[in-house]
Short mmCIF file of C-alpha atoms in Angstrom, two decimals:
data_model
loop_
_atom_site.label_atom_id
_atom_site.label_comp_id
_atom_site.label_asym_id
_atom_site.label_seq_id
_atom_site.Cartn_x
_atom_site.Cartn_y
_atom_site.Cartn_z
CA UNK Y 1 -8.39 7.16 46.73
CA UNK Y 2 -11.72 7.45 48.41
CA UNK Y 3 -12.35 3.95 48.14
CA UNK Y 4 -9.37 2.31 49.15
CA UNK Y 5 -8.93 4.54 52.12
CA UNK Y 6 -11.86 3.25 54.48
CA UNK Y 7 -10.38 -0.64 53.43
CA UNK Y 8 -7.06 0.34 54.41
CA UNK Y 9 -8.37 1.87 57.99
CA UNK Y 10 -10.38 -1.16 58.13
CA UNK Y 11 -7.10 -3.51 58.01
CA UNK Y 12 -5.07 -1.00 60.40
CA UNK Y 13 -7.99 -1.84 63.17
CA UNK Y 14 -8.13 -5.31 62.62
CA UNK Y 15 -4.11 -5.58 62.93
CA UNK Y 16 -4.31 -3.21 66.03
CA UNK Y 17 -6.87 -5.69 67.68
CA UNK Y 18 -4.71 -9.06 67.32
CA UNK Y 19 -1.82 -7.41 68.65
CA UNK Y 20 -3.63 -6.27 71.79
CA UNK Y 21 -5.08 -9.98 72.30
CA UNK Y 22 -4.87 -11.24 76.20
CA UNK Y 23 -5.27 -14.37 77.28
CA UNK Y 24 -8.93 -14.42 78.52
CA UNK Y 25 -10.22 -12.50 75.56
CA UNK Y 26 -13.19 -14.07 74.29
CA UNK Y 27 -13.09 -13.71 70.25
CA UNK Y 28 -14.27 -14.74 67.01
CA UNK Y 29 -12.41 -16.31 64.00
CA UNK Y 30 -12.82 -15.44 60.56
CA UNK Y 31 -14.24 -19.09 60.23
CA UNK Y 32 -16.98 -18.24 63.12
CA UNK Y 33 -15.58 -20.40 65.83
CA UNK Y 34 -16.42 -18.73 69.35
CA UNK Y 35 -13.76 -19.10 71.65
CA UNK Y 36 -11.25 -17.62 74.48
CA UNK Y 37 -7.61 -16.99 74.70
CA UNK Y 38 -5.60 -19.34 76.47
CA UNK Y 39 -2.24 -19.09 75.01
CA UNK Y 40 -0.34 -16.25 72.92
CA UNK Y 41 2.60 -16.47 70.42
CA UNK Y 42 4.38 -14.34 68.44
CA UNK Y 43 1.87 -15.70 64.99
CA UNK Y 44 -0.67 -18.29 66.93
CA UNK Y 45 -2.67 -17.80 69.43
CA UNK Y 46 -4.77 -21.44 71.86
CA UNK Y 47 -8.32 -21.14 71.82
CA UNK Y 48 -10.29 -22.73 74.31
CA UNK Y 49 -13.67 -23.39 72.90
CA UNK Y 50 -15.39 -25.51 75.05
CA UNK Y 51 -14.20 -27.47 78.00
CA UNK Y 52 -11.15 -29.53 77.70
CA UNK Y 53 -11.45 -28.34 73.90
CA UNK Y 54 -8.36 -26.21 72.45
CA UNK Y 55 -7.25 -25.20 68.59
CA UNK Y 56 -3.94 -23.39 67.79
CA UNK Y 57 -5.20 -20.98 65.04
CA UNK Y 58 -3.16 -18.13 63.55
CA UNK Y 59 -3.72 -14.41 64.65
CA UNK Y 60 -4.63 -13.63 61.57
CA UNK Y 61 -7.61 -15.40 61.32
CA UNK Y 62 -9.08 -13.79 64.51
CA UNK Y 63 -11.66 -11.75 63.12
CA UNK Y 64 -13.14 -9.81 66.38
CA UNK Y 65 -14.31 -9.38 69.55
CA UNK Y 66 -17.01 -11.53 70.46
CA UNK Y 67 -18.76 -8.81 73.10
CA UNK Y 68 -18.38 -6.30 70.77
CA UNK Y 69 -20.67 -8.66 68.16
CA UNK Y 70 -22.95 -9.55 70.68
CA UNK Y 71 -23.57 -5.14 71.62
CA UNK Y 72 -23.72 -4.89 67.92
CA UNK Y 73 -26.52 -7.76 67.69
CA UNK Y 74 -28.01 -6.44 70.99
CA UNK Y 75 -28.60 -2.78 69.05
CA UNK Y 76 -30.26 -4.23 66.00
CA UNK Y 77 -32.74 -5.90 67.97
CA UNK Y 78 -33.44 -2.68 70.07
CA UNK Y 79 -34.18 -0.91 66.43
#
């Protein structure tokens, strides 16, 4: 029980953040392409990731927010 429990509120955050996706949301995908949203649908979602540059990815391979890596990465180099 203890062990599966911080997994399973691990996967109940993730889900929580692709469903609150907005276009302009800059993210990160579970393959560690940078890019923001352009386009929502119901299971894909447009990334723009540079200039005139755009892949159709599924949700579920957004993995996060890409400010909240770079405050992460800004607090281990402040330590």
């Amino acid at each position: 029980f203890f062990m599966i429990r911080p997994q399973q509120k691990k996967a109940k955050d993730a889900r929580k953040f692709r469903e609150s996706l907005q276009k302009g949301s800059k993210v990160i995908t579970i393959g560690g392409i940078h890019g923001k949203v352009v386009e929502l649908a119901e299971k894909t979602v447009l990334l723009e990731v540079d200039s005139g540059t755009k892949l159709r990815i599924e949700r579920s391979a957004i993995s996060m927010d890409s400010s909240t890596q770079l405050t992460e990465e800004t607090a281990k180099a402040a330590k």
